[in-house]
Coordinates of C-alpha atoms in Angstrom, one line a residue:
M389 CA 30.1 -0.6 8.0
D390 CA 27.1 -2.9 7.3
S391 CA 27.0 -6.0 5.3
E392 CA 25.8 -6.1 1.7
D393 CA 22.1 -5.1 1.0
E394 CA 20.1 -6.0 -2.1
D395 CA 17.7 -3.8 -4.0
A396 CA 15.4 -5.0 -6.8
V397 CA 15.2 -2.9 -9.9
P398 CA 13.2 -3.1 -13.1
E399 CA 13.6 -6.0 -15.6
G400 CA 14.2 -8.5 -12.8
T401 CA 17.8 -7.4 -12.3
V402 CA 19.0 -7.3 -8.7
Y403 CA 22.0 -5.1 -7.7
K404 CA 23.9 -5.6 -4.5
K405 CA 25.1 -2.6 -2.5
V406 CA 27.3 -2.2 0.6
V407 CA 26.6 0.7 3.0
F408 CA 27.9 2.5 6.1
R409 CA 25.7 2.1 9.1
K410 CA 25.9 3.2 12.7
Y411 CA 25.9 0.8 15.7
L412 CA 25.1 1.5 19.3
D413 CA 27.4 -1.0 21.0
S414 CA 31.1 -1.9 20.8
T415 CA 30.3 -5.4 19.6
F416 CA 28.5 -4.1 16.5
T417 CA 25.4 -6.2 17.0
K418 CA 22.8 -3.5 17.8
R419 CA 22.2 -1.2 14.9
D420 CA 21.1 2.4 15.5
P421 CA 17.6 2.6 13.9
R422 CA 17.3 5.5 11.5
G423 CA 14.8 8.1 12.7
E424 CA 12.8 10.8 10.9
Y425 CA 15.7 13.2 10.6
E426 CA 17.7 10.4 8.7
E427 CA 14.8 9.2 6.5
H428 CA 16.0 11.2 3.5
L429 CA 19.6 9.9 3.6
G430 CA 18.8 6.9 1.4
I431 CA 22.0 5.0 0.6
L432 CA 24.2 7.5 2.4
G433 CA 25.9 6.6 5.7
P434 CA 25.1 8.3 9.0
V435 CA 25.8 12.1 9.2
I436 CA 29.0 12.8 11.1
R437 CA 28.8 16.3 12.7
A438 CA 31.4 18.2 14.5
E439 CA 32.3 21.8 15.4
V440 CA 35.6 23.6 14.5
D441 CA 38.5 22.4 16.8
D442 CA 36.7 19.1 17.6
V443 CA 38.5 15.8 17.4
I444 CA 36.5 13.1 15.7
Q445 CA 37.1 9.4 16.6
V446 CA 35.3 6.7 14.6
R447 CA 35.5 3.0 15.4
F448 CA 35.1 1.2 12.1
K449 CA 34.3 -2.5 11.7
N450 CA 34.2 -4.2 8.4
L451 CA 31.2 -6.5 8.2
A452 CA 31.4 -6.9 4.4
S453 CA 33.1 -9.6 2.4
R454 CA 36.1 -7.6 1.1
P455 CA 38.5 -5.0 2.5
Y456 CA 37.3 -1.4 2.8
S457 CA 38.5 1.8 4.6
L458 CA 37.3 5.2 5.9
H459 CA 38.7 8.4 4.4
A460 CA 37.6 11.9 5.5
H461 CA 37.6 14.3 2.6
G462 CA 38.4 17.9 3.7
L463 CA 39.5 17.1 7.2
S464 CA 43.0 16.9 8.8
Y465 CA 44.5 13.6 10.0
E466 CA 47.7 11.8 10.6
K467 CA 49.0 9.3 8.1
S468 CA 47.7 6.5 10.2
S469 CA 44.1 7.7 9.8
E470 CA 44.1 8.6 6.1
G471 CA 42.3 5.5 5.0
K472 CA 43.6 5.8 1.5
T473 CA 45.7 3.3 -0.4
Y474 CA 48.7 4.4 -2.5
E475 CA 52.4 3.6 -2.8
D476 CA 54.7 5.5 -0.5
D477 CA 57.6 4.8 1.8
S478 CA 55.6 4.6 5.0
P479 CA 56.2 1.7 7.4
E480 CA 53.7 -1.1 7.4
W481 CA 52.2 -0.2 10.8
F482 CA 51.4 3.2 9.2
K483 CA 49.3 1.4 6.5
E484 CA 47.0 -0.5 8.8
D485 CA 44.3 2.1 8.0
N486 CA 44.5 1.6 4.2
A487 CA 42.3 -1.5 4.0
I488 CA 40.5 -3.0 6.9
Q489 CA 40.0 -6.7 6.3
P490 CA 36.6 -8.4 6.8
N491 CA 35.6 -8.8 10.5
R492 CA 38.5 -6.5 11.5
S493 CA 38.2 -3.1 13.3
Y494 CA 40.2 0.1 13.3
T495 CA 39.9 3.5 15.0
Y496 CA 40.2 6.6 12.7
V497 CA 41.0 10.0 14.3
W498 CA 40.2 13.2 12.3
H499 CA 40.7 16.8 13.2
A500 CA 38.1 19.5 12.4
T501 CA 40.4 22.5 11.9
G502 CA 39.4 26.0 11.0
R503 CA 40.3 25.2 7.4
S504 CA 37.6 22.5 7.3
G505 CA 35.0 24.8 8.8
P506 CA 32.6 27.2 7.2
E507 CA 33.8 30.4 5.5
N508 CA 32.8 33.9 6.4
P509 CA 30.4 35.1 5.3
G510 CA 28.6 31.9 4.9
S511 CA 26.4 29.2 6.4
A512 CA 26.9 27.9 9.9
C513 CA 28.1 24.5 8.6
R514 CA 30.2 23.2 5.8
A515 CA 29.7 20.0 3.9
W516 CA 32.3 17.3 3.2
A517 CA 32.1 13.6 2.7
Y518 CA 33.7 10.4 4.0
Y519 CA 34.0 7.2 1.8
S520 CA 36.0 4.1 1.4
A521 CA 39.2 4.6 -0.6
V522 CA 40.8 1.2 -1.1
N523 CA 39.7 1.7 -4.7
T524 CA 37.8 5.1 -4.5
E525 CA 35.8 4.8 -7.6
K526 CA 34.7 1.2 -7.2
D527 CA 34.1 1.6 -3.4
I528 CA 31.8 4.7 -3.9
H529 CA 29.9 3.1 -6.8
S530 CA 29.4 0.1 -4.5
G531 CA 27.6 2.4 -2.0
L532 CA 30.3 3.4 0.5
I533 CA 29.8 7.2 1.0
G534 CA 28.4 9.4 3.8
P535 CA 28.3 13.1 4.8
L536 CA 30.6 15.1 7.0
L537 CA 29.4 18.4 8.4
I538 CA 31.8 20.8 10.2
C539 CA 30.1 23.7 11.9
R540 CA 30.9 26.9 13.8
K541 CA 31.2 26.6 17.6
G542 CA 27.9 26.7 19.3
T543 CA 25.9 25.5 16.3
L544 CA 25.2 21.9 17.5
H545 CA 23.3 20.7 20.4
K546 CA 25.8 19.3 23.0
E547 CA 24.1 15.9 23.3
S548 CA 22.3 15.2 20.1
K549 CA 24.8 16.9 17.9
M550 CA 21.9 18.2 15.8
P551 CA 21.7 21.9 14.7
V552 CA 19.7 23.9 17.1
D553 CA 18.3 26.5 14.8
T554 CA 17.7 25.1 11.3
R555 CA 16.3 22.0 9.6
E556 CA 18.9 20.5 7.3
F557 CA 19.1 18.0 4.5
V558 CA 22.1 16.3 2.8
L559 CA 21.7 15.5 -0.9
L560 CA 24.1 13.6 -3.1
F561 CA 23.5 14.0 -6.8
M562 CA 25.3 11.2 -8.6
V563 CA 25.0 8.7 -11.4
F564 CA 25.7 5.3 -9.8
D565 CA 27.2 3.0 -12.4
E566 CA 26.7 -0.6 -11.3
K567 CA 29.4 -1.8 -13.7
K568 CA 31.9 0.1 -11.6
S569 CA 30.7 -1.6 -8.4
W570 CA 32.6 -4.5 -6.8
Y571 CA 29.3 -6.4 -6.9
Y572 CA 28.5 -6.2 -10.5
D573 CA 27.5 -9.6 -11.9
K574 CA 28.9 -9.8 -15.4
K575 CA 26.1 -11.8 -17.0
P576 CA 25.6 -11.7 -20.7
E577 CA 23.5 -8.7 -21.9
R578 CA 19.8 -9.3 -22.6
S579 CA 19.2 -11.0 -25.9
W580 CA 16.6 -8.5 -27.2
R581 CA 17.7 -5.8 -29.6
R582 CA 19.0 -2.6 -28.0
T583 CA 21.3 0.1 -29.2
S584 CA 24.9 0.3 -28.1
S585 CA 24.0 3.4 -26.1
E586 CA 21.2 1.6 -24.2
V587 CA 23.6 -1.3 -23.4
K588 CA 26.3 1.2 -22.2
H589 CA 23.9 3.0 -19.8
S590 CA 21.6 0.2 -18.8
H591 CA 23.3 -0.3 -15.4
E592 CA 23.3 3.4 -14.5
F593 CA 21.1 5.0 -11.8
H594 CA 20.7 8.8 -12.0
A595 CA 19.9 9.3 -8.3
I596 CA 19.6 11.6 -5.4
N597 CA 21.1 9.8 -2.3
G598 CA 20.9 6.6 -4.4
M599 CA 17.2 6.9 -5.0
V600 CA 15.5 7.5 -8.3
Y601 CA 12.3 9.5 -8.8
N602 CA 11.3 9.6 -5.1
L603 CA 13.4 10.4 -2.0
P604 CA 11.3 10.2 1.2
G605 CA 11.7 12.5 4.2
L606 CA 12.0 15.9 2.5
R607 CA 9.5 17.8 4.6
M608 CA 9.7 21.4 5.9
Y609 CA 7.4 24.1 7.2
E610 CA 6.2 27.1 5.3
Q611 CA 8.6 30.1 5.9
E612 CA 11.1 27.8 7.7
W613 CA 14.8 28.3 7.1
V614 CA 16.4 25.1 5.7
R615 CA 20.0 24.3 5.2
L616 CA 20.9 22.2 2.1
H617 CA 24.2 20.3 1.9
L618 CA 24.8 19.4 -1.7
L619 CA 27.4 16.8 -2.7
N620 CA 28.7 15.6 -6.1
L621 CA 31.2 12.8 -6.2
G622 CA 30.6 11.7 -9.8
G623 CA 33.0 11.6 -12.7
S624 CA 34.3 14.5 -14.8
R625 CA 31.1 14.5 -16.9
D626 CA 28.7 14.6 -14.0
I627 CA 27.5 18.2 -13.8
H628 CA 24.2 18.7 -12.0
V629 CA 22.2 22.0 -12.0
V630 CA 20.2 21.7 -8.8
H631 CA 16.7 23.2 -8.9
F632 CA 14.2 23.5 -6.1
H633 CA 11.2 24.5 -8.0
G634 CA 9.3 27.5 -6.6
Q635 CA 12.1 28.3 -4.1
T636 CA 14.9 30.9 -3.9
L637 CA 18.4 29.6 -2.8
L638 CA 20.7 31.8 -0.8
E639 CA 24.5 31.5 -1.0
N640 CA 26.6 32.6 2.0
G641 CA 23.4 33.0 3.9
T642 CA 22.8 36.5 2.6
R643 CA 20.1 38.0 0.5
Q644 CA 22.7 39.6 -1.8
H645 CA 23.3 36.1 -3.3
Q646 CA 19.9 34.9 -4.3
L647 CA 19.8 32.0 -6.8
G648 CA 17.2 30.0 -8.7
V649 CA 19.5 27.1 -9.4
W650 CA 23.0 25.9 -8.4
P651 CA 25.5 24.3 -10.8
L652 CA 27.0 21.4 -8.8
L653 CA 30.4 20.5 -10.4
P654 CA 32.1 17.1 -10.1
G655 CA 33.9 16.6 -6.8
S656 CA 32.3 19.7 -5.3
F657 CA 30.4 20.3 -2.0
K658 CA 28.2 23.2 -1.4
T659 CA 26.0 24.4 1.5
L660 CA 23.1 26.7 0.6
E661 CA 20.1 28.0 2.5
M662 CA 16.5 28.3 1.5
K663 CA 13.4 29.8 3.1
A664 CA 10.5 27.4 2.2
S665 CA 7.8 29.2 0.2
K666 CA 4.2 28.2 0.0
P667 CA 2.7 24.9 1.3
G668 CA 2.2 22.1 -1.1
W669 CA 4.2 19.5 -3.1
W670 CA 7.1 20.9 -5.1
L671 CA 9.8 19.3 -7.4
L672 CA 13.5 19.0 -6.8
D673 CA 15.5 18.0 -9.8
T674 CA 18.5 18.7 -12.0
Q675 CA 18.1 20.9 -15.0
V676 CA 20.4 18.5 -17.0
G677 CA 17.8 16.8 -19.2
E678 CA 19.4 13.3 -19.4
N679 CA 19.7 13.0 -15.6
Q680 CA 16.2 14.5 -15.0
R681 CA 14.5 12.1 -17.4
A682 CA 16.4 9.1 -15.9
G683 CA 15.1 9.7 -12.4
M684 CA 17.3 12.4 -10.7
R685 CA 14.2 14.1 -9.3
T686 CA 11.9 13.9 -6.3
P687 CA 8.9 15.7 -4.8
F688 CA 9.4 17.6 -1.5
L689 CA 6.7 18.8 0.8
I690 CA 6.2 22.2 2.3
M691 CA 3.8 22.1 5.2
D692 CA 1.3 24.7 6.3
R693 CA 2.5 26.4 9.5
E694 CA -1.0 26.0 10.9
C695 CA -0.8 22.2 10.5
R696 CA -1.9 21.5 14.0
M697 CA -5.6 21.1 13.8
P698 CA -7.5 18.5 15.8
M699 CA -7.8 15.4 13.7
G700 CA -11.2 14.3 15.0
L701 CA -11.0 12.1 18.1
S702 CA -12.6 14.7 20.4
T703 CA -15.3 15.7 17.8
G704 CA -16.3 12.3 16.5
V705 CA -14.8 12.8 13.0
V706 CA -12.8 9.7 13.9
A707 CA -15.4 7.0 14.2
D708 CA -15.4 4.3 16.9
R709 CA -14.4 1.6 14.4
Q710 CA -11.1 3.6 13.8
I711 CA -9.9 3.2 17.4
K712 CA -8.5 -0.1 18.5
A713 CA -6.3 -1.4 21.4
S714 CA -4.3 -4.4 22.3
E715 CA -6.5 -4.9 25.4
F716 CA -8.7 -3.0 27.8
V717 CA -10.2 -3.5 31.2
G718 CA -13.9 -3.6 32.1
S719 CA -15.9 -0.9 30.3
W720 CA -12.9 1.3 29.5
E721 CA -13.0 0.6 25.8
P722 CA -10.6 2.2 23.2
K723 CA -13.5 4.0 21.5
L724 CA -13.8 6.1 24.7
A725 CA -10.2 7.5 24.4
R726 CA -11.4 11.0 23.2
L727 CA -10.1 14.2 24.7
N728 CA -12.5 15.8 27.2
N729 CA -14.8 12.8 27.0
G730 CA -17.3 12.8 29.8
G731 CA -19.3 10.1 31.7
S732 CA -18.5 7.4 34.3
Y733 CA -16.4 5.5 31.8
N734 CA -14.7 8.1 29.6
A735 CA -11.3 6.8 28.6
W736 CA -9.3 3.8 27.4
M737 CA -7.7 1.9 30.3
T738 CA -5.8 -1.3 30.7
E739 CA -4.4 -3.5 33.5
K740 CA -1.2 -2.7 35.3
M741 CA 1.9 -4.0 33.5
S742 CA 4.4 -6.4 35.0
E743 CA 8.0 -6.3 33.8
F744 CA 7.4 -9.4 31.8
D745 CA 4.3 -8.1 30.0
T746 CA 4.3 -6.8 26.4
Q747 CA 3.4 -3.1 26.4
P748 CA -0.3 -2.4 25.7
W749 CA -1.1 0.0 23.0
I750 CA -4.0 2.0 21.6
Q751 CA -4.2 2.7 17.8
V752 CA -6.0 5.2 15.6
D753 CA -6.6 4.5 11.9
M754 CA -7.1 7.7 9.9
E755 CA -8.1 5.6 6.8
R756 CA -5.7 7.7 4.7
E757 CA -2.2 9.0 5.0
V758 CA -2.1 12.3 6.9
L759 CA 0.5 14.6 8.6
F760 CA 0.6 14.2 12.4
T761 CA 2.3 17.2 14.1
G762 CA 1.3 16.6 17.7
I763 CA -0.7 14.7 20.3
Q764 CA -2.8 15.8 23.3
S765 CA -3.4 13.5 26.2
Q766 CA -5.5 13.3 29.4
G767 CA -6.0 10.7 32.1
A768 CA -9.3 9.7 33.8
K769 CA -11.0 9.6 37.1
H770 CA -13.3 7.0 38.5
Y771 CA -15.1 7.8 41.7
L772 CA -12.2 9.2 43.9
K773 CA -9.4 7.4 42.1
S774 CA -7.2 8.9 39.4
Y775 CA -5.6 7.0 36.5
Y776 CA -3.2 8.5 34.0
T777 CA -0.2 7.8 31.8
T778 CA 3.0 9.6 32.8
E779 CA 5.2 8.5 29.9
F780 CA 4.6 7.0 26.5
R781 CA 6.2 6.3 23.1
V782 CA 4.7 6.5 19.7
A783 CA 4.8 4.2 16.6
Y784 CA 3.4 4.8 13.2
S785 CA 2.7 2.9 9.9
S786 CA 1.2 3.3 6.5
D787 CA 0.2 -0.3 6.0
Q788 CA -0.2 -1.7 9.6
T789 CA 2.6 -4.2 8.9
N790 CA 5.8 -2.1 8.9
W791 CA 5.9 0.0 12.1
Q792 CA 8.4 2.8 12.8
I793 CA 9.1 4.0 16.3
F794 CA 9.2 7.8 16.6
K795 CA 12.7 8.9 17.4
G796 CA 12.7 12.7 16.6
N797 CA 15.8 14.4 18.1
S798 CA 16.1 12.0 21.0
T799 CA 19.7 10.9 21.8
R800 CA 18.2 7.4 22.5
N801 CA 16.8 5.1 19.8
V802 CA 13.3 6.1 20.7
M803 CA 11.5 9.3 21.9
Y804 CA 9.8 9.0 25.3
F805 CA 7.1 11.6 25.7
D806 CA 6.2 13.1 29.0
G807 CA 2.6 12.3 29.8
N808 CA 0.1 13.6 32.4
S809 CA 0.6 14.6 36.0
D810 CA -3.1 14.3 37.0
A811 CA -6.4 12.9 35.6
S812 CA -7.9 16.0 34.0
S813 CA -5.4 18.4 32.7
I814 CA -4.3 18.3 29.0
K815 CA -0.7 17.6 28.1
E816 CA 0.5 18.5 24.6
N817 CA 3.5 17.0 22.8
R818 CA 4.9 17.9 19.4
F819 CA 6.1 15.6 16.6
D820 CA 9.2 17.1 15.0
P821 CA 9.7 16.2 12.2
P822 CA 6.0 15.6 11.5
I823 CA 4.9 12.0 11.0
V824 CA 3.4 10.9 7.6
A825 CA 1.3 7.9 8.3
R826 CA -2.1 6.3 8.3
Y827 CA -1.9 4.5 11.6
I828 CA -0.6 5.8 14.9
R829 CA 0.0 3.8 18.1
V830 CA 0.5 5.0 21.6
Y831 CA 2.4 2.7 24.1
P832 CA 2.1 3.7 27.7
T833 CA 5.5 3.1 29.4
R834 CA 4.9 4.7 32.9
F835 CA 1.6 5.4 34.6
F836 CA -0.2 6.2 37.9
N837 CA -2.4 3.4 39.2
R838 CA -3.3 2.2 35.7
P839 CA -2.5 3.2 32.1
A840 CA -5.4 5.4 31.0
L841 CA -5.7 7.8 28.1
R842 CA -8.0 10.3 26.4
L843 CA -6.4 11.6 23.2
E844 CA -6.5 14.0 20.4
L845 CA -4.1 13.9 17.4
Q846 CA -3.1 17.1 15.7
G847 CA -2.0 17.7 12.1
C848 CA -3.5 18.2 8.7
E849 CA -4.0 16.6 5.3
I850 CA -0.8 15.5 3.6
N851 CA -1.5 17.4 0.4
G852 CA -2.0 20.7 2.3
C853 CA -4.7 23.2 1.5
S854 CA -6.7 21.9 4.4
T855 CA -7.1 24.9 6.8
P856 CA -10.5 26.2 7.9
L857 CA -11.9 28.9 5.6
G858 CA -13.5 30.9 8.4
V859 CA -17.1 29.8 9.1
E860 CA -16.5 28.9 12.7
S861 CA -14.0 31.7 13.4
R862 CA -16.4 34.3 11.8
K863 CA -13.8 35.3 9.2
I864 CA -16.7 34.6 6.9
E865 CA -19.2 37.3 7.8
D866 CA -22.9 36.8 8.4
K867 CA -23.9 38.4 5.1
Q868 CA -21.8 35.8 3.2
I869 CA -24.1 33.0 4.5
T870 CA -27.5 32.8 2.9
A871 CA -30.3 30.1 2.6
S872 CA -33.4 29.2 0.8
S873 CA -35.4 29.9 4.0
F874 CA -35.0 29.8 7.8
K875 CA -37.3 29.0 10.7
T876 CA -38.5 31.4 13.4
S877 CA -39.5 29.7 16.6
W878 CA -42.7 30.5 18.5
W879 CA -40.7 31.8 21.4
G880 CA -38.9 34.4 19.2
G881 CA -35.7 32.7 18.1
S882 CA -34.7 32.9 14.4
W883 CA -32.6 30.0 13.0
E884 CA -30.9 32.3 10.5
P885 CA -28.2 31.0 8.0
S886 CA -25.6 33.1 9.6
L887 CA -25.8 30.8 12.7
A888 CA -24.6 27.8 10.6
R889 CA -21.2 27.9 12.2
L890 CA -19.5 24.8 13.5
N891 CA -19.6 24.5 17.3
A892 CA -21.9 27.6 17.6
Q893 CA -23.3 28.0 21.1
G894 CA -26.6 29.3 22.5
R895 CA -30.3 28.3 22.6
V896 CA -30.5 29.1 18.8
N897 CA -27.2 28.0 17.4
A898 CA -27.7 26.7 13.8
W899 CA -29.4 27.2 10.6
Q900 CA -32.8 25.5 10.4
A901 CA -34.9 25.5 7.3
K902 CA -38.5 26.8 7.4
A903 CA -39.7 23.7 5.5
N904 CA -38.4 20.2 5.4
N905 CA -38.1 19.3 1.7
N906 CA -35.4 18.7 -0.9
R907 CA -35.7 22.3 -2.2
Q908 CA -33.8 23.8 0.8
W909 CA -30.2 24.9 0.6
L910 CA -27.5 26.7 2.5
Q911 CA -25.1 28.9 0.6
I912 CA -21.7 30.4 1.4
D913 CA -20.0 33.1 -0.7
L914 CA -16.2 33.0 -0.3
L915 CA -15.9 36.4 -2.1
K916 CA -13.4 35.0 -4.5
V917 CA -12.6 31.7 -6.1
K918 CA -10.9 29.3 -3.7
K919 CA -9.9 25.7 -3.6
I920 CA -12.3 23.8 -1.3
T921 CA -11.0 20.4 -0.2
A922 CA -13.3 19.3 2.7
I923 CA -16.5 20.0 4.7
V924 CA -17.4 19.2 8.3
T925 CA -21.1 19.2 9.3
Q926 CA -22.9 19.2 12.7
G927 CA -26.5 19.2 13.8
C928 CA -28.1 20.8 16.8
K929 CA -30.6 20.3 19.6
S930 CA -33.6 22.5 20.5
L931 CA -35.4 21.6 23.7
S932 CA -35.8 17.8 23.4
S933 CA -35.5 17.7 19.6
E934 CA -32.2 16.4 18.0
M935 CA -32.0 17.7 14.5
Y936 CA -29.3 16.9 11.9
V937 CA -28.8 16.3 8.2
K938 CA -28.2 12.7 7.4
S939 CA -27.2 13.1 3.7
Y940 CA -26.7 16.0 1.3
T941 CA -25.4 17.0 -2.1
V942 CA -23.1 19.9 -3.0
H943 CA -23.4 22.4 -5.8
Y944 CA -20.9 25.1 -6.7
S945 CA -20.7 28.3 -8.9
D946 CA -18.3 31.0 -9.9
G947 CA -20.9 33.7 -10.3
G948 CA -23.8 32.5 -8.1
V949 CA -26.2 32.0 -11.1
D950 CA -25.2 28.9 -12.9
W951 CA -24.7 25.9 -10.6
T952 CA -22.7 22.7 -11.1
P953 CA -23.5 19.6 -9.0
Y954 CA -20.4 17.9 -7.4
R955 CA -19.8 14.5 -8.9
Q956 CA -17.1 11.9 -8.7
R957 CA -14.7 11.7 -11.6
S958 CA -16.3 10.2 -14.8
S959 CA -19.7 9.9 -13.0
M960 CA -23.0 11.4 -14.3
V961 CA -24.7 11.1 -10.9
D962 CA -24.6 13.7 -8.2
K963 CA -22.5 12.5 -5.2
I964 CA -24.5 12.1 -2.1
F965 CA -22.4 12.8 1.0
E966 CA -23.0 10.9 4.3
G967 CA -24.0 13.4 7.0
N968 CA -24.5 13.2 10.7
S969 CA -25.9 10.4 12.9
N970 CA -26.4 12.5 16.0
F971 CA -26.7 16.2 16.8
K972 CA -23.4 17.1 18.4
G973 CA -20.7 15.0 16.6
H974 CA -18.7 16.2 13.6
V975 CA -18.6 14.3 10.2
K976 CA -15.9 15.2 7.7
N977 CA -16.2 14.6 4.0
F978 CA -13.5 15.3 1.4
F979 CA -13.8 16.7 -2.1
N980 CA -11.5 14.6 -4.4
P981 CA -11.1 16.3 -6.8
P982 CA -11.3 19.6 -4.9
I983 CA -13.9 22.2 -5.7
I984 CA -12.5 25.4 -7.2
S985 CA -15.2 28.0 -7.0
R986 CA -16.5 31.1 -5.2
Y987 CA -20.0 29.9 -4.1
I988 CA -20.9 26.6 -2.5
R989 CA -24.3 25.2 -1.7
I990 CA -25.3 22.4 0.6
I991 CA -28.6 20.7 -0.3
P992 CA -30.0 18.4 2.4
K993 CA -31.4 15.1 1.1
T994 CA -32.4 13.3 4.3
W995 CA -32.6 14.5 7.9
N996 CA -33.6 13.7 11.4
Q997 CA -36.7 15.5 12.6
S998 CA -35.8 18.9 10.9
I999 CA -33.2 20.3 8.5
A1000 CA -30.6 21.9 10.8
L1001 CA -26.9 22.5 10.0
R1002 CA -23.7 23.8 11.4
L1003 CA -20.6 23.5 9.3
E1004 CA -17.0 24.5 8.4
L1005 CA -15.3 24.5 5.0
F1006 CA -11.6 23.6 4.5
G1007 CA -9.3 24.7 1.7
C1008 CA -7.0 27.5 0.6
D1009 CA -6.5 30.4 -1.6
I1010 CA -5.5 29.9 -5.3
D1011 CA -2.2 31.5 -6.3

């Protein structure tokens, strides 16, 4: 158990909490850092998982300032491991578990019997809770509560003790009353006028896992099965009607028991399953109005299953300025760390590390928060010598100040990824759960000759609706792409609008306007109204001529007759988008707010040599 934490709340009041936390050593000095799978737990203690017939042994040390205990609700135990205080005729040595004094330790032993396990039919795991029970009400309201999950045999990974088939979340719906906490500071109430009801409830927090309005870490993939463990340890008046908006809940794991909401009664535990519906941000809340208004709600994210697109290192969408490193050797600069990059110097490389050196790193700034789902890596070759990274770890941040080491499902406190085995082949690693961050750092930990990297990050936009609409893949047919004009070369090639497809190959591989003026346009008919969130543009090369559009505006239309120029919010001026600075690189621009329309027109404003364009649109269908 950890020492008291402090959380600031509105009106300048600070409440003190005490929480259960896991340690990695018997001296209780090295705390186990919470990883991505634990991000959603909030105030809850670590998840204790076991299978039926397992024996659970917990070494408990009290680092707080008053006595506490550990009681397992729903499990079997001997009297010496009950962790609950009440008057009986037991001998004193049987009561050592009742209240562990500060800086003292005790070992609790619990038994996961068949009665504690999941019912048939039903989910593979069953939820219970552990908490301190010296004074149960005051201990829980002080923050001492955590989840217990008992599963069928074969459900959990033997080493990580994580479920092998399903993503799961533990959610405690509870009104925390700070007046019932051991740490409530009984200062006089504020002097300004408030009703007696406001004074009575002014120290209550209507929370999910101790968090109001926003619980981080609730992320799942479209069409993924998710296991939800719901807990309610509130008082007799605490009834919570749990509602995952836009989702269908399954009781007992069968389609015969489909539910829109679940009434979670006081003192109850329930495990439900859910198949995540469509990508986007959704709302989790309680249908009890008072609790909902007071903060017992949070957004949760359903991610597109196709969220593994290249994020732009290999194509140039990520600019040189966005790639930095702690150091580099010679001409092997960080800006060169792009997958499949060519040339004599074509990667980031640093000196060999000694055991006393700090680990070097390379960092990518996406300039906004995105979802990272994977990483691809390559080494490099110089003359006849190969250089590559054989192992690395990853850190991420949203502000470049607070960094989190990726842990995933590793049984260690950090995930070490397998790197490359030669200089040229591509090694792909997945991030599960996906990372939400703006900055990502890669730290080489093992290498051949020298640490060297060429990289591509994979993922998508955090708000979803960012998949390619089909220009490059030819899902959008030739007849859907039209233009004001197109050029026919003297040697017989026609630069038709249907060629304006990102990464198109061939001697004639783009749309080129017949004339170079501001009356030219390229138009795409999506056949129905869609949500368009971004555009990527590319130029082309013909013989020795490098042609590309340097800036452009965008118009859109529902019927193809009346056109609306795209403008920023509250602006009366057409937005001019920055285009390309060379013929082969990609430049990505975002529509914020997104365009909701059927037709879209790109109108070049400035260009290099001639108006020439290849592109892709990104977005999604509208439900």
